[in-house]
XYZ file of C-alpha atoms in Angstrom:
112
model
C -8.892 10.462 -2.604
C -9.916 6.293 -3.437
C -9.194 4.161 -0.897
C -8.926 1.264 -2.129
C -10.239 -1.836 0.452
C -10.859 -5.374 -0.613
C -13.065 -7.273 1.323
C -12.241 -11.457 1.857
C -14.511 -14.017 2.807
C -12.803 -17.048 3.397
C -16.796 -19.565 5.105
C -17.626 -22.180 3.234
C -20.853 -21.318 4.508
C -22.072 -18.521 2.361
C -24.077 -15.717 4.208
C -23.042 -17.241 7.021
C -21.481 -15.500 10.602
C -18.641 -14.712 8.927
C -19.317 -13.242 5.349
C -22.110 -11.468 7.268
C -20.260 -9.486 9.636
C -17.846 -8.939 6.466
C -20.885 -7.510 4.412
C -21.689 -5.087 7.546
C -18.506 -3.457 7.344
C -18.309 -3.807 3.923
C -22.002 -1.389 3.677
C -20.500 0.511 7.006
C -17.350 1.891 4.559
C -19.088 2.381 1.381
C -21.189 5.531 2.900
C -17.756 7.312 2.689
C -16.876 9.515 -0.833
C -13.501 7.913 -1.063
C -14.127 4.232 0.093
C -14.778 1.869 -2.912
C -15.691 -1.670 -1.854
C -15.154 -5.468 -3.426
C -16.105 -8.110 -2.114
C -14.863 -12.293 -2.733
C -16.106 -14.598 -1.662
C -13.147 -17.166 -2.096
C -15.504 -20.516 -1.887
C -16.718 -19.220 -5.955
C -12.431 -19.653 -7.345
C -10.920 -22.396 -7.359
C -7.219 -22.204 -4.864
C -4.611 -25.143 -5.171
C -3.469 -25.471 -1.451
C 0.333 -24.810 -1.778
C 2.885 -27.649 -2.688
C 6.016 -26.587 0.121
C 7.474 -26.718 -3.161
C 9.520 -23.043 -2.622
C 8.892 -22.024 -5.947
C 8.046 -19.140 -4.657
C 11.060 -18.344 -2.656
C 13.872 -19.037 -5.272
C 11.665 -17.238 -8.065
C 9.467 -14.772 -7.074
C 6.121 -16.341 -7.580
C 3.951 -18.972 -6.847
C 3.758 -22.110 -9.886
C 0.466 -23.093 -9.305
C -2.293 -22.732 -11.898
C -5.383 -21.214 -9.870
C -7.590 -18.937 -8.993
C -4.954 -17.751 -6.787
C -3.507 -15.114 -9.164
C -5.990 -13.186 -10.323
C -6.761 -12.646 -6.416
C -4.024 -12.236 -5.488
C -2.836 -9.316 -8.168
C -6.251 -7.218 -6.288
C -4.878 -8.077 -2.849
C -2.290 -5.925 -4.072
C -3.768 -3.172 -6.035
C -5.955 -2.866 -2.866
C -5.021 0.213 0.143
C -6.623 -2.382 2.604
C -7.399 -6.171 2.961
C -10.083 -7.080 5.209
C -10.337 -10.632 4.996
C -12.897 -12.782 7.459
C -12.343 -16.214 8.266
C -14.456 -18.815 11.265
C -13.251 -20.632 13.373
C -13.840 -24.420 13.513
C -12.006 -26.788 15.492
C -9.957 -23.588 16.991
C -8.115 -23.322 13.965
C -9.551 -21.223 10.439
C -11.892 -22.998 8.032
C -9.484 -24.458 4.642
C -10.202 -22.174 2.091
C -8.760 -19.160 4.644
C -5.635 -21.753 5.318
C -4.992 -21.897 1.962
C -4.868 -18.007 0.839
C -2.581 -17.816 3.913
C -0.383 -20.649 2.794
C 0.136 -19.241 -0.921
C -0.145 -15.478 0.634
C 3.532 -16.386 1.794
C 4.504 -15.903 -2.276
C 5.001 -11.626 -0.912
C 7.220 -12.924 1.269
C 9.522 -13.835 -0.990
C 9.261 -10.241 -3.463
C 10.993 -7.077 -2.724
C 8.741 -5.174 -4.646
C 6.429 -5.352 -1.693
């Protein structure tokens, strides 16, 4: 049985510490025959911040049209999601925060 692992790097700095740690995880996981890893670097995508419109609560989907829609489909298809985020000023970076805020669309779905 293949285990689909989605690895998400949220760092705005390519090949920084967070992404390097994620790459080490991918290298180790890839040694297992049953593991299938896919890496996504959020800085390569256009992900807008949540508008707080609550359309996701009412309609079950986010109305913002950007690259997040394709990424969330991959999250739903994965068996495991690994999320790497640097900590800046006692919090995650803006890219991680935008992604986390937008994932709230899953909270209102009945199929998740």
